[in-house]
mmCIF file of C-alpha atoms and ligand atoms in Angstrom:
data_model
loop_
_atom_site.group_PDB
_atom_site.id
_atom_site.type_symbol
_atom_site.label_atom_id
_atom_site.label_comp_id
_atom_site.label_asym_id
_atom_site.label_seq_id
_atom_site.Cartn_x
_atom_site.Cartn_y
_atom_site.Cartn_z
ATOM 1 C CA UNK A 244 -66.396 -8.887 27.751
ATOM 2 C CA UNK A 245 -65.289 -10.203 24.872
ATOM 3 C CA UNK A 246 -61.259 -10.378 26.446
ATOM 4 C CA UNK A 247 -62.049 -11.945 29.746
ATOM 5 C CA UNK A 248 -64.248 -15.007 27.494
ATOM 6 C CA UNK A 249 -60.890 -15.260 25.485
ATOM 7 C CA UNK A 250 -58.769 -15.724 28.761
ATOM 8 C CA UNK A 251 -61.337 -18.408 30.166
ATOM 9 C CA UNK A 252 -59.561 -21.193 28.587
ATOM 10 C CA UNK A 253 -56.297 -20.565 28.916
ATOM 11 C CA UNK A 254 -57.100 -20.536 32.648
ATOM 12 C CA UNK A 255 -58.010 -23.267 32.223
ATOM 13 C CA UNK A 256 -55.383 -24.878 30.194
ATOM 14 C CA UNK A 257 -53.178 -23.363 33.373
ATOM 15 C CA UNK A 258 -54.588 -25.182 36.387
ATOM 16 C CA UNK A 259 -52.808 -27.887 36.646
ATOM 17 C CA UNK A 260 -49.448 -25.381 36.039
ATOM 18 C CA UNK A 261 -51.335 -23.160 38.840
ATOM 19 C CA UNK A 262 -50.663 -25.995 41.133
ATOM 20 C CA UNK A 263 -46.868 -26.754 40.035
ATOM 21 C CA UNK A 264 -46.061 -23.167 40.492
ATOM 22 C CA UNK A 265 -47.938 -22.887 43.987
ATOM 23 C CA UNK A 266 -46.349 -26.217 44.982
ATOM 24 C CA UNK A 267 -42.196 -24.893 43.622
ATOM 25 C CA UNK A 268 -43.240 -21.021 45.122
ATOM 26 C CA UNK A 269 -43.962 -22.625 48.892
ATOM 27 C CA UNK A 270 -41.482 -24.871 48.998
ATOM 28 C CA UNK A 271 -38.747 -22.335 47.953
ATOM 29 C CA UNK A 272 -40.531 -20.049 50.996
ATOM 30 C CA UNK A 273 -40.686 -22.955 53.053
ATOM 31 C CA UNK A 274 -44.164 -22.134 53.557
ATOM 32 C CA UNK A 275 -45.764 -25.563 55.016
ATOM 33 C CA UNK A 276 -49.081 -24.711 55.226
ATOM 34 C CA UNK A 277 -49.071 -23.873 51.312
ATOM 35 C CA UNK A 278 -47.008 -26.868 50.786
ATOM 36 C CA UNK A 279 -49.767 -28.730 51.791
ATOM 37 C CA UNK A 280 -52.396 -27.173 50.510
ATOM 38 C CA UNK A 281 -50.963 -27.822 46.978
ATOM 39 C CA UNK A 282 -49.962 -31.659 47.777
ATOM 40 C CA UNK A 283 -54.210 -32.298 48.726
ATOM 41 C CA UNK A 284 -55.161 -30.418 45.517
ATOM 42 C CA UNK A 285 -52.906 -33.437 43.714
ATOM 43 C CA UNK A 286 -49.902 -30.963 43.171
ATOM 44 C CA UNK A 287 -46.885 -34.070 43.005
ATOM 45 C CA UNK A 288 -44.421 -34.457 45.166
ATOM 46 C CA UNK A 289 -41.931 -34.319 42.877
ATOM 47 C CA UNK A 290 -42.971 -32.424 39.957
ATOM 48 C CA UNK A 291 -39.684 -30.650 38.547
ATOM 49 C CA UNK A 292 -40.894 -26.820 37.807
ATOM 50 C CA UNK A 293 -38.424 -27.705 34.472
ATOM 51 C CA UNK A 294 -35.354 -27.079 36.844
ATOM 52 C CA UNK A 295 -35.787 -28.487 40.406
ATOM 53 C CA UNK A 296 -38.031 -30.287 42.415
ATOM 54 C CA UNK A 297 -39.717 -28.640 45.535
ATOM 55 C CA UNK A 298 -37.475 -30.948 47.763
ATOM 56 C CA UNK A 299 -34.618 -29.119 46.577
ATOM 57 C CA UNK A 300 -36.208 -26.004 46.742
ATOM 58 C CA UNK A 301 -36.815 -26.317 50.184
ATOM 59 C CA UNK A 302 -33.397 -26.966 50.567
ATOM 60 C CA UNK A 303 -31.412 -24.518 49.005
ATOM 61 C CA UNK A 304 -33.797 -22.405 50.522
ATOM 62 C CA UNK A 305 -32.914 -23.885 53.875
ATOM 63 C CA UNK A 306 -36.286 -24.211 55.275
ATOM 64 C CA UNK A 307 -35.725 -27.552 57.568
ATOM 65 C CA UNK A 308 -39.920 -27.916 58.468
ATOM 66 C CA UNK A 309 -40.847 -27.997 54.243
ATOM 67 C CA UNK A 310 -37.697 -30.458 53.581
ATOM 68 C CA UNK A 311 -39.591 -32.413 56.503
ATOM 69 C CA UNK A 312 -42.586 -31.902 54.837
ATOM 70 C CA UNK A 313 -41.741 -33.405 52.027
ATOM 71 C CA UNK A 314 -40.319 -36.621 52.390
ATOM 72 C CA UNK A 315 -42.905 -37.418 55.206
ATOM 73 C CA UNK A 316 -45.349 -36.868 51.928
ATOM 74 C CA UNK A 317 -42.708 -39.293 49.843
ATOM 75 C CA UNK A 318 -40.609 -36.607 48.084
ATOM 76 C CA UNK A 319 -37.159 -38.628 46.179
ATOM 77 C CA UNK A 320 -34.375 -37.299 48.075
ATOM 78 C CA UNK A 321 -32.022 -38.479 45.621
ATOM 79 C CA UNK A 322 -33.718 -36.209 43.178
ATOM 80 C CA UNK A 323 -31.111 -33.876 41.302
ATOM 81 C CA UNK A 324 -31.849 -31.303 38.497
ATOM 82 C CA UNK A 325 -28.229 -32.431 36.931
ATOM 83 C CA UNK A 326 -26.198 -34.491 36.955
ATOM 84 C CA UNK A 327 -23.648 -31.244 37.853
ATOM 85 C CA UNK A 328 -25.602 -29.720 40.567
ATOM 86 C CA UNK A 329 -26.322 -33.197 42.722
ATOM 87 C CA UNK A 330 -29.607 -34.567 44.379
ATOM 88 C CA UNK A 331 -29.920 -31.914 48.047
ATOM 89 C CA UNK A 332 -27.696 -33.199 49.755
ATOM 90 C CA UNK A 333 -24.959 -31.237 48.024
ATOM 91 C CA UNK A 334 -26.871 -28.168 48.649
ATOM 92 C CA UNK A 335 -26.699 -29.280 52.204
ATOM 93 C CA UNK A 336 -23.295 -29.920 52.533
ATOM 94 C CA UNK A 337 -22.161 -26.702 51.363
ATOM 95 C CA UNK A 338 -23.859 -24.599 53.849
ATOM 96 C CA UNK A 339 -23.025 -27.133 56.316
ATOM 97 C CA UNK A 340 -26.748 -27.461 57.376
ATOM 98 C CA UNK A 341 -26.214 -30.595 60.223
ATOM 99 C CA UNK A 342 -30.029 -30.632 60.347
ATOM 100 C CA UNK A 343 -30.527 -30.479 57.054
ATOM 101 C CA UNK A 344 -28.037 -33.416 56.132
ATOM 102 C CA UNK A 345 -28.770 -35.632 59.299
ATOM 103 C CA UNK A 346 -32.778 -35.919 57.797
ATOM 104 C CA UNK A 347 -31.937 -36.158 54.453
ATOM 105 C CA UNK A 348 -29.656 -39.170 55.437
ATOM 106 C CA UNK A 349 -32.006 -40.403 57.958
ATOM 107 C CA UNK A 350 -34.725 -40.102 54.812
ATOM 108 C CA UNK A 351 -32.455 -42.594 52.460
ATOM 109 C CA UNK A 352 -30.214 -40.264 50.489
ATOM 110 C CA UNK A 353 -27.466 -41.445 49.091
ATOM 111 C CA UNK A 354 -23.946 -40.699 51.568
ATOM 112 C CA UNK A 355 -22.028 -41.541 48.009
ATOM 113 C CA UNK A 356 -23.613 -38.945 45.875
ATOM 114 C CA UNK A 357 -21.812 -37.036 43.614
ATOM 115 C CA UNK A 358 -21.385 -33.921 41.662
ATOM 116 C CA UNK A 359 -19.948 -33.348 39.000
ATOM 117 C CA UNK A 360 -16.032 -33.842 40.147
ATOM 118 C CA UNK A 361 -16.513 -35.377 43.578
ATOM 119 C CA UNK A 362 -18.644 -36.801 45.980
ATOM 120 C CA UNK A 363 -20.283 -35.881 49.315
ATOM 121 C CA UNK A 364 -17.678 -36.267 51.666
ATOM 122 C CA UNK A 365 -15.205 -34.036 49.459
ATOM 123 C CA UNK A 366 -18.008 -31.409 49.691
ATOM 124 C CA UNK A 367 -17.803 -32.036 53.208
ATOM 125 C CA UNK A 368 -14.724 -32.217 53.548
ATOM 126 C CA UNK A 369 -14.148 -28.934 51.637
ATOM 127 C CA UNK A 370 -16.967 -27.008 53.497
ATOM 128 C CA UNK A 371 -14.409 -28.131 55.992
ATOM 129 C CA UNK A 372 -17.679 -29.185 58.481
ATOM 130 C CA UNK A 373 -16.594 -31.509 61.286
ATOM 131 C CA UNK A 374 -20.150 -33.093 62.369
ATOM 132 C CA UNK A 375 -20.878 -33.145 58.606
ATOM 133 C CA UNK A 376 -17.878 -35.651 57.936
ATOM 134 C CA UNK A 377 -18.920 -37.985 60.620
ATOM 135 C CA UNK A 378 -23.171 -37.974 59.309
ATOM 136 C CA UNK A 379 -21.879 -38.977 55.922
ATOM 137 C CA UNK A 380 -19.999 -41.145 56.951
ATOM 138 C CA UNK A 381 -21.637 -43.542 59.944
ATOM 139 C CA UNK A 382 -24.442 -43.303 57.010
ATOM 140 C CA UNK A 383 -21.771 -45.232 54.924
ATOM 141 C CA UNK A 384 -19.550 -42.751 52.912
ATOM 142 C CA UNK A 385 -16.331 -44.982 51.363
ATOM 143 C CA UNK A 386 -13.620 -42.875 52.790
ATOM 144 C CA UNK A 387 -11.404 -43.701 50.078
ATOM 145 C CA UNK A 388 -13.365 -41.857 47.068
ATOM 146 C CA UNK A 389 -11.968 -39.705 45.003
ATOM 147 C CA UNK A 390 -12.544 -36.457 42.452
ATOM 148 C CA UNK A 391 -12.665 -37.374 39.038
ATOM 149 C CA UNK A 392 -8.818 -35.636 39.545
ATOM 150 C CA UNK A 393 -7.604 -38.379 41.985
ATOM 151 C CA UNK A 394 -8.197 -36.868 45.148
ATOM 152 C CA UNK A 395 -9.505 -38.229 48.258
ATOM 153 C CA UNK A 396 -11.200 -36.541 51.701
ATOM 154 C CA UNK A 397 -7.942 -37.059 53.911
ATOM 155 C CA UNK A 398 -5.880 -35.751 50.943
ATOM 156 C CA UNK A 399 -8.137 -32.541 51.083
ATOM 157 C CA UNK A 400 -8.475 -32.796 54.486
ATOM 158 C CA UNK A 401 -3.945 -32.882 54.956
ATOM 159 C CA UNK A 402 -3.976 -30.393 52.097
ATOM 160 C CA UNK A 403 -6.178 -27.666 54.460
ATOM 161 C CA UNK A 404 -4.530 -27.685 57.361
ATOM 162 C CA UNK A 405 -7.517 -29.924 59.095
ATOM 163 C CA UNK A 406 -5.730 -31.895 61.331
ATOM 164 C CA UNK A 407 -9.654 -33.785 63.285
ATOM 165 C CA UNK A 408 -11.336 -34.023 60.322
ATOM 166 C CA UNK A 409 -8.256 -35.825 58.486
ATOM 167 C CA UNK A 410 -7.255 -38.200 62.114
ATOM 168 C CA UNK A 411 -10.918 -38.238 61.936
ATOM 169 C CA UNK A 412 -10.578 -40.101 58.321
ATOM 170 C CA UNK A 413 -8.040 -41.981 59.237
ATOM 171 C CA UNK A 414 -9.946 -43.696 61.837
ATOM 172 C CA UNK A 415 -12.624 -44.272 60.201
ATOM 173 C CA UNK A 416 -11.560 -46.789 57.200
ATOM 174 C CA UNK A 417 -9.160 -44.827 55.389
ATOM 175 C CA UNK A 418 -6.401 -47.280 52.896
ATOM 176 C CA UNK A 419 -3.375 -45.679 52.247
ATOM 177 C CA UNK A 420 -1.755 -48.269 49.254
ATOM 178 C CA UNK A 421 1.747 -49.171 49.714
ATOM 179 C CA UNK A 422 2.695 -50.451 45.835
ATOM 180 C CA UNK A 423 4.747 -53.801 45.469
ATOM 181 C CA UNK A 424 8.593 -53.514 45.908
ATOM 182 C CA UNK A 425 10.451 -52.257 42.939
ATOM 183 C CA UNK A 426 15.103 -52.503 44.088
ATOM 184 C CA UNK A 427 15.718 -55.091 42.655
ATOM 185 C CA UNK A 428 13.524 -54.397 39.246
ATOM 186 C CA UNK A 429 15.333 -51.600 38.394
ATOM 187 C CA UNK A 430 18.450 -53.025 36.827
ATOM 188 C CA UNK A 431 16.755 -53.892 33.873
ATOM 189 C CA UNK A 432 15.071 -50.318 33.591
ATOM 190 C CA UNK A 433 14.768 -48.626 30.990
ATOM 191 C CA UNK A 434 17.012 -45.861 31.400
ATOM 192 C CA UNK A 435 16.099 -44.013 27.823
ATOM 193 C CA UNK A 436 12.395 -44.308 28.155
ATOM 194 C CA UNK A 437 12.083 -43.074 31.883
ATOM 195 C CA UNK A 438 13.820 -39.684 30.712
ATOM 196 C CA UNK A 439 11.018 -39.249 28.236
ATOM 197 C CA UNK A 440 8.700 -40.012 31.096
ATOM 198 C CA UNK A 441 9.831 -37.347 32.977
ATOM 199 C CA UNK A 442 10.100 -35.231 30.481
ATOM 200 C CA UNK A 443 6.609 -34.983 29.230
ATOM 201 C CA UNK A 444 5.287 -35.585 33.359
ATOM 202 C CA UNK A 445 7.383 -33.683 35.228
ATOM 203 C CA UNK A 446 10.003 -31.174 33.520
ATOM 204 C CA UNK A 447 7.415 -28.745 34.068
ATOM 205 C CA UNK A 448 7.455 -28.214 37.372
ATOM 206 C CA UNK A 449 10.799 -29.966 38.023
ATOM 207 C CA UNK A 450 14.498 -29.189 36.257
ATOM 208 C CA UNK A 451 16.718 -32.094 36.822
ATOM 209 C CA UNK A 452 20.521 -30.091 36.264
ATOM 210 C CA UNK A 453 23.007 -29.653 38.980
ATOM 211 C CA UNK A 454 22.167 -25.981 39.089
ATOM 212 C CA UNK A 455 18.423 -25.667 37.950
ATOM 213 C CA UNK A 456 16.690 -23.631 40.540
ATOM 214 C CA UNK A 457 13.007 -24.541 41.193
ATOM 215 C CA UNK A 458 9.982 -23.885 39.440
ATOM 216 C CA UNK A 459 6.552 -25.347 41.247
ATOM 217 C CA UNK A 460 9.130 -28.226 42.546
ATOM 218 C CA UNK A 461 12.167 -28.235 43.997
ATOM 219 C CA UNK A 462 15.242 -28.720 41.899
ATOM 220 C CA UNK A 463 15.674 -33.012 41.404
ATOM 221 C CA UNK A 464 19.672 -33.012 40.382
ATOM 222 C CA UNK A 465 21.229 -35.586 43.355
ATOM 223 C CA UNK A 466 17.442 -36.660 44.593
ATOM 224 C CA UNK A 467 18.123 -40.076 44.951
ATOM 225 C CA UNK A 468 20.018 -40.955 48.645
ATOM 226 C CA UNK A 469 19.066 -36.992 49.421
ATOM 227 C CA UNK A 470 16.943 -36.099 52.854
ATOM 228 C CA UNK A 471 13.219 -35.458 51.720
ATOM 229 C CA UNK A 472 12.305 -32.027 51.675
ATOM 230 C CA UNK A 473 15.468 -30.494 51.859
ATOM 231 C CA UNK A 474 15.808 -27.519 49.073
ATOM 232 C CA UNK A 475 16.618 -24.219 50.743
ATOM 233 C CA UNK A 476 14.597 -22.630 47.766
ATOM 234 C CA UNK A 477 11.386 -24.139 48.450
ATOM 235 C CA UNK A 478 7.969 -23.788 50.603
ATOM 236 C CA UNK A 479 7.127 -27.826 51.656
ATOM 237 C CA UNK A 480 3.953 -29.180 52.288
ATOM 238 C CA UNK A 481 3.681 -30.829 55.971
ATOM 239 C CA UNK A 482 2.953 -34.076 54.111
ATOM 240 C CA UNK A 483 6.364 -34.126 52.547
ATOM 241 C CA UNK A 484 8.564 -32.339 56.307
ATOM 242 C CA UNK A 485 6.937 -34.679 58.447
ATOM 243 C CA UNK A 486 8.097 -37.988 56.042
ATOM 244 C CA UNK A 487 11.780 -38.719 57.186
ATOM 245 C CA UNK A 488 14.644 -39.919 56.130
ATOM 246 C CA UNK A 489 16.332 -39.498 52.185
ATOM 247 C CA UNK A 490 14.731 -40.523 49.603
ATOM 248 C CA UNK A 491 15.508 -44.348 49.040
ATOM 249 C CA UNK A 492 13.962 -46.079 46.171
ATOM 250 C CA UNK A 493 11.321 -47.346 47.227
ATOM 251 C CA UNK A 494 10.223 -43.974 49.278
ATOM 252 C CA UNK A 495 10.396 -42.922 45.895
ATOM 253 C CA UNK A 496 7.978 -46.034 44.361
ATOM 254 C CA UNK A 497 5.840 -45.273 47.375
ATOM 255 C CA UNK A 498 5.607 -40.969 46.780
ATOM 256 C CA UNK A 499 5.535 -41.259 42.289
ATOM 257 C CA UNK A 500 2.808 -44.575 42.790
ATOM 258 C CA UNK A 501 0.440 -42.046 43.327
ATOM 259 C CA UNK A 502 1.559 -39.217 46.097
ATOM 260 C CA UNK A 503 -2.348 -38.261 46.789
ATOM 261 C CA UNK A 504 -2.766 -41.372 47.594
ATOM 262 C CA UNK A 505 0.267 -42.562 49.434
ATOM 263 C CA UNK A 506 1.290 -39.159 50.862
ATOM 264 C CA UNK A 507 -1.730 -37.117 51.400
ATOM 265 C CA UNK A 508 -1.434 -33.604 51.549
ATOM 266 C CA UNK A 509 1.722 -32.816 49.577
ATOM 267 C CA UNK A 510 1.313 -30.038 47.233
ATOM 268 C CA UNK A 511 2.186 -32.922 43.911
ATOM 269 C CA UNK A 512 -0.921 -32.816 42.795
ATOM 270 C CA UNK A 513 -0.670 -35.217 40.029
ATOM 271 C CA UNK A 514 -1.609 -38.697 39.371
ATOM 272 C CA UNK A 515 2.617 -39.801 39.601
ATOM 273 C CA UNK A 516 3.074 -42.986 38.006
ATOM 274 C CA UNK A 517 0.793 -45.627 38.949
ATOM 275 C CA UNK A 518 2.082 -48.139 36.189
ATOM 276 C CA UNK A 519 4.825 -49.888 37.831
ATOM 277 C CA UNK A 520 7.014 -50.436 34.555
ATOM 278 C CA UNK A 521 7.185 -46.583 33.929
ATOM 279 C CA UNK A 522 7.616 -45.761 37.418
ATOM 280 C CA UNK A 523 10.673 -48.175 37.790
ATOM 281 C CA UNK A 524 11.858 -46.623 33.743
ATOM 282 C CA UNK A 525 11.066 -43.367 36.075
ATOM 283 C CA UNK A 526 13.070 -43.905 39.406
ATOM 284 C CA UNK A 527 16.007 -45.245 37.755
ATOM 285 C CA UNK A 528 16.207 -42.452 35.418
ATOM 286 C CA UNK A 529 16.318 -40.202 38.666
ATOM 287 C CA UNK A 530 18.815 -42.328 39.961
ATOM 288 C CA UNK A 531 21.107 -40.673 37.303
ATOM 289 C CA UNK A 532 20.628 -37.316 37.992
ATOM 290 C CA UNK A 533 23.688 -37.393 39.790
ATOM 291 C CA UNK A 534 27.971 -36.920 39.474
ATOM 292 C CA UNK A 535 27.759 -40.415 41.579
ATOM 293 C CA UNK A 536 24.786 -42.473 41.136
ATOM 294 C CA UNK A 537 23.926 -44.866 44.306
ATOM 295 C CA UNK A 538 24.314 -48.229 43.565
ATOM 296 C CA UNK A 539 21.644 -50.354 42.132
ATOM 297 C CA UNK A 540 20.463 -53.024 44.943
HETATM 298 C C1 HEC B 30 2.362 -29.370 38.666
HETATM 299 C C2 HEC B 30 3.643 -30.000 39.114
HETATM 300 C C3 HEC B 30 4.429 -30.951 39.443
HETATM 301 C C4 HEC B 30 4.729 -32.032 38.518
HETATM 302 C C5 HEC B 30 4.178 -32.665 37.391
HETATM 303 C C6 HEC B 30 5.056 -32.850 39.776
HETATM 304 N N1 HEC B 30 6.026 -32.758 40.626
HETATM 305 FE FE1 HEC B 30 7.530 -33.452 41.847
HETATM 306 N N2 HEC B 30 7.180 -31.650 43.474
HETATM 307 C C7 HEC B 30 5.733 -30.810 43.090
HETATM 308 C C8 HEC B 30 5.605 -30.174 44.229
HETATM 309 C C9 HEC B 30 4.541 -29.106 44.417
HETATM 310 C C10 HEC B 30 6.229 -30.806 44.941
HETATM 311 C C11 HEC B 30 6.380 -30.333 46.448
HETATM 312 C C12 HEC B 30 5.862 -31.765 47.223
HETATM 313 C C13 HEC B 30 5.521 -30.830 48.693
HETATM 314 O O1 HEC B 30 6.232 -30.147 49.029
HETATM 315 O O2 HEC B 30 4.048 -31.300 49.478
HETATM 316 C C14 HEC B 30 7.502 -31.865 44.016
HETATM 317 C C15 HEC B 30 8.105 -33.013 44.690
HETATM 318 C C16 HEC B 30 8.261 -33.979 43.781
HETATM 319 C C17 HEC B 30 9.415 -34.547 44.808
HETATM 320 C C18 HEC B 30 10.016 -34.581 46.008
HETATM 321 C C19 HEC B 30 11.385 -34.304 46.755
HETATM 322 C C20 HEC B 30 12.388 -33.528 47.263
HETATM 323 O O3 HEC B 30 12.827 -32.127 47.979
HETATM 324 O O4 HEC B 30 11.844 -33.993 48.408
HETATM 325 C C21 HEC B 30 9.888 -35.731 44.001
HETATM 326 C C22 HEC B 30 11.107 -36.831 44.030
HETATM 327 C C23 HEC B 30 9.483 -35.773 42.770
HETATM 328 N N3 HEC B 30 8.630 -34.100 43.271
HETATM 329 C C24 HEC B 30 9.606 -36.007 41.738
HETATM 330 C C25 HEC B 30 8.742 -35.800 40.388
HETATM 331 C C26 HEC B 30 8.462 -36.601 38.841
HETATM 332 C C27 HEC B 30 9.414 -37.523 39.086
HETATM 333 C C28 HEC B 30 7.371 -36.372 38.950
HETATM 334 C C29 HEC B 30 6.808 -36.587 37.341
HETATM 335 C C30 HEC B 30 6.426 -37.930 36.971
HETATM 336 C C31 HEC B 30 6.802 -34.865 39.222
HETATM 337 N N4 HEC B 30 7.449 -35.280 40.221
HETATM 338 C C32 HEC B 30 5.879 -33.753 38.555
HETATM 339 C C33 HEC B 30 5.155 -30.479 41.684
HETATM 340 C C34 HEC B 30 5.259 -31.488 40.510
#
């Protein structure tokens, strides 16, 4: 008797929490009737259980009808438990659930929403889902968006050998940047600075000695004027193998401007040398790695 009297205030204090618990529980299970009941009893449609909203939980459980109901009842489709996790769209993409993706996009989900280091479109490409890529692009996703470490959706598609995705992206607004020509500026370059940059940025992966072997990247002795992707011991990407001709100063300029941007699919996943002056100095230094340096233009 005494015990139950003690519990009454406790129970009263818990009534709002009981609502919250009910709607989160129902969303996790995809129980449409229970969600409706909880909402009708006054539960907030975007109430967090301390981590996630009911919509996020419904999508996490893969429950289409529950997610649809919550959106119809006004749920915020872009709510994210944490910036690291991102909104429910990220879950739907990771699951390759095109029905949920379309439901969320039609409900106003931001096609450019992102989680930790990448955008929705990067996740769609990584998960190898052409339909997901199309849905996002049709909803307005930026096809040139970069991950924190500079990877575009096209780079990811080519790197993972997804020709259909790559082809779709190329015909839907991908822009491959072309840096301004630099050949005429090589004569005034600072070769010593170029050597310093090379030591700092490139030498970890590339030997520059005549007899140097292959590291992560090919030996760069005599690289200017050499056939692209032609070192015997090296396994090159299709991106480099498919780029015809010898390394001219302008091709090096284009490549080093941003390998993943200008040569998507490349195995050299580094920022390259985006600064023009530094890039000119590095190219002028590469020119010296030869018994007979190619004449300056
Ligand atoms: C993390 C390792 C890494 C770093 C750092 C790196 N590279 Fe590379 N590099 C590679 C790999 C791997 C390849 C082969 C790429 C491919 O097959 O797609 C490559 C290819 C090249 C090629 C083409 C060579 C050929 O045989 O056709 C050039 C030129 C080049 N790198 C220059 C540079 C320069 C200059 C720097 C510094 C600014 C640099 N790399 C930094 C790994 C690296």
